[in-house]
């Protein structure tokens, strides 16, 4: 049984790592438009606690999540979660 892994996106906020489609920088015009549209549709989750938005997380549930952490930091955490999940699966298969 594979369980969903949680990803800390800053200040104690957590998302399910298997629901993430993309982690992008908020600097480009298309991403800024995406954020504005998500605000209008009420699908935006602001997890920055008033800090500067450094990354935008897009989920498969059409939610847009703003994070104060760099995209590279979040990507590293996703990879660590994936590695841990793979290790757990391999360990469970051996027993």
GROMACS .gro file of C-alpha atoms in nm:
model
   95
    1UNK     CA    1   0.000   0.000   0.000
    2UNK     CA    2   0.140   0.337  -0.104
    3UNK     CA    3   0.048   0.622   0.128
    4UNK     CA    4   0.054   0.987   0.033
    5UNK     CA    5   0.362   1.179   0.144
    6UNK     CA    6   0.335   1.527   0.288
    7UNK     CA    7   0.556   1.814   0.176
    8UNK     CA    8   0.637   2.110   0.401
    9UNK     CA    9   0.605   2.425   0.188
   10UNK     CA   10   0.703   2.670   0.461
   11UNK     CA   11   0.579   2.801   0.797
   12UNK     CA   12   0.424   2.468   0.888
   13UNK     CA   13   0.207   2.450   0.576
   14UNK     CA   14   0.190   2.111   0.411
   15UNK     CA   15   0.066   1.979   0.076
   16UNK     CA   16   0.036   1.625  -0.052
   17UNK     CA   17   0.336   1.566  -0.277
   18UNK     CA   18   0.150   1.331  -0.512
   19UNK     CA   19  -0.099   1.608  -0.598
   20UNK     CA   20   0.169   1.849  -0.727
   21UNK     CA   21   0.182   1.902  -1.103
   22UNK     CA   22   0.442   2.181  -1.115
   23UNK     CA   23   0.648   2.413  -0.898
   24UNK     CA   24   0.728   2.738  -1.079
   25UNK     CA   25   0.872   3.081  -1.017
   26UNK     CA   26   0.614   3.363  -0.986
   27UNK     CA   27   0.812   3.609  -1.199
   28UNK     CA   28   0.672   3.549  -1.549
   29UNK     CA   29   0.362   3.722  -1.686
   30UNK     CA   30   0.172   3.396  -1.755
   31UNK     CA   31   0.220   3.282  -1.394
   32UNK     CA   32   0.111   3.622  -1.264
   33UNK     CA   33  -0.205   3.590  -1.477
   34UNK     CA   34  -0.259   3.240  -1.341
   35UNK     CA   35  -0.238   3.374  -0.984
   36UNK     CA   36  -0.484   3.654  -1.062
   37UNK     CA   37  -0.729   3.408  -1.221
   38UNK     CA   38  -0.699   3.173  -0.923
   39UNK     CA   39  -0.781   3.463  -0.688
   40UNK     CA   40  -1.090   3.543  -0.891
   41UNK     CA   41  -1.202   3.177  -0.897
   42UNK     CA   42  -1.119   3.141  -0.526
   43UNK     CA   43  -0.881   2.852  -0.592
   44UNK     CA   44  -0.573   3.033  -0.460
   45UNK     CA   45  -0.411   2.923  -0.134
   46UNK     CA   46  -0.168   3.184   0.002
   47UNK     CA   47   0.074   3.006   0.237
   48UNK     CA   48   0.328   3.290   0.248
   49UNK     CA   49   0.211   3.452   0.575
   50UNK     CA   50   0.265   3.792   0.415
   51UNK     CA   51   0.617   3.714   0.300
   52UNK     CA   52   0.737   3.740  -0.057
   53UNK     CA   53   0.605   3.470  -0.290
   54UNK     CA   54   0.904   3.276  -0.419
   55UNK     CA   55   0.727   2.978  -0.575
   56UNK     CA   56   0.388   2.881  -0.710
   57UNK     CA   57   0.267   2.523  -0.673
   58UNK     CA   58   0.010   2.394  -0.921
   59UNK     CA   59  -0.196   2.095  -0.815
   60UNK     CA   60  -0.405   1.840  -1.001
   61UNK     CA   61  -0.714   1.973  -0.821
   62UNK     CA   62  -0.676   2.311  -1.002
   63UNK     CA   63  -0.554   2.476  -0.683
   64UNK     CA   64  -0.272   2.731  -0.694
   65UNK     CA   65  -0.059   2.746  -0.379
   66UNK     CA   66   0.182   3.031  -0.305
   67UNK     CA   67   0.492   2.946  -0.103
   68UNK     CA   68   0.768   3.162   0.048
   69UNK     CA   69   1.031   2.897  -0.037
   70UNK     CA   70   1.241   2.888  -0.354
   71UNK     CA   71   1.131   2.640  -0.624
   72UNK     CA   72   1.470   2.467  -0.595
   73UNK     CA   73   1.416   2.412  -0.222
   74UNK     CA   74   1.073   2.262  -0.278
   75UNK     CA   75   1.201   2.045  -0.564
   76UNK     CA   76   1.473   1.909  -0.336
   77UNK     CA   77   1.212   1.827  -0.072
   78UNK     CA   78   0.992   1.651  -0.329
   79UNK     CA   79   1.290   1.443  -0.441
   80UNK     CA   80   1.370   1.356  -0.079
   81UNK     CA   81   1.009   1.248  -0.022
   82UNK     CA   82   1.019   1.037  -0.341
   83UNK     CA   83   1.346   0.874  -0.238
   84UNK     CA   84   1.207   0.794   0.105
   85UNK     CA   85   0.892   0.650  -0.051
   86UNK     CA   86   1.096   0.432  -0.289
   87UNK     CA   87   1.315   0.310  -0.004
   88UNK     CA   88   1.006   0.224   0.202
   89UNK     CA   89   0.850   0.031  -0.086
   90UNK     CA   90   1.170  -0.165  -0.148
   91UNK     CA   91   1.207  -0.243   0.223
   92UNK     CA   92   0.846  -0.361   0.247
   93UNK     CA   93   0.882  -0.581  -0.063
   94UNK     CA   94   1.182  -0.759   0.088
   95UNK     CA   95   0.990  -0.871   0.397
   0.00000   0.00000   0.00000
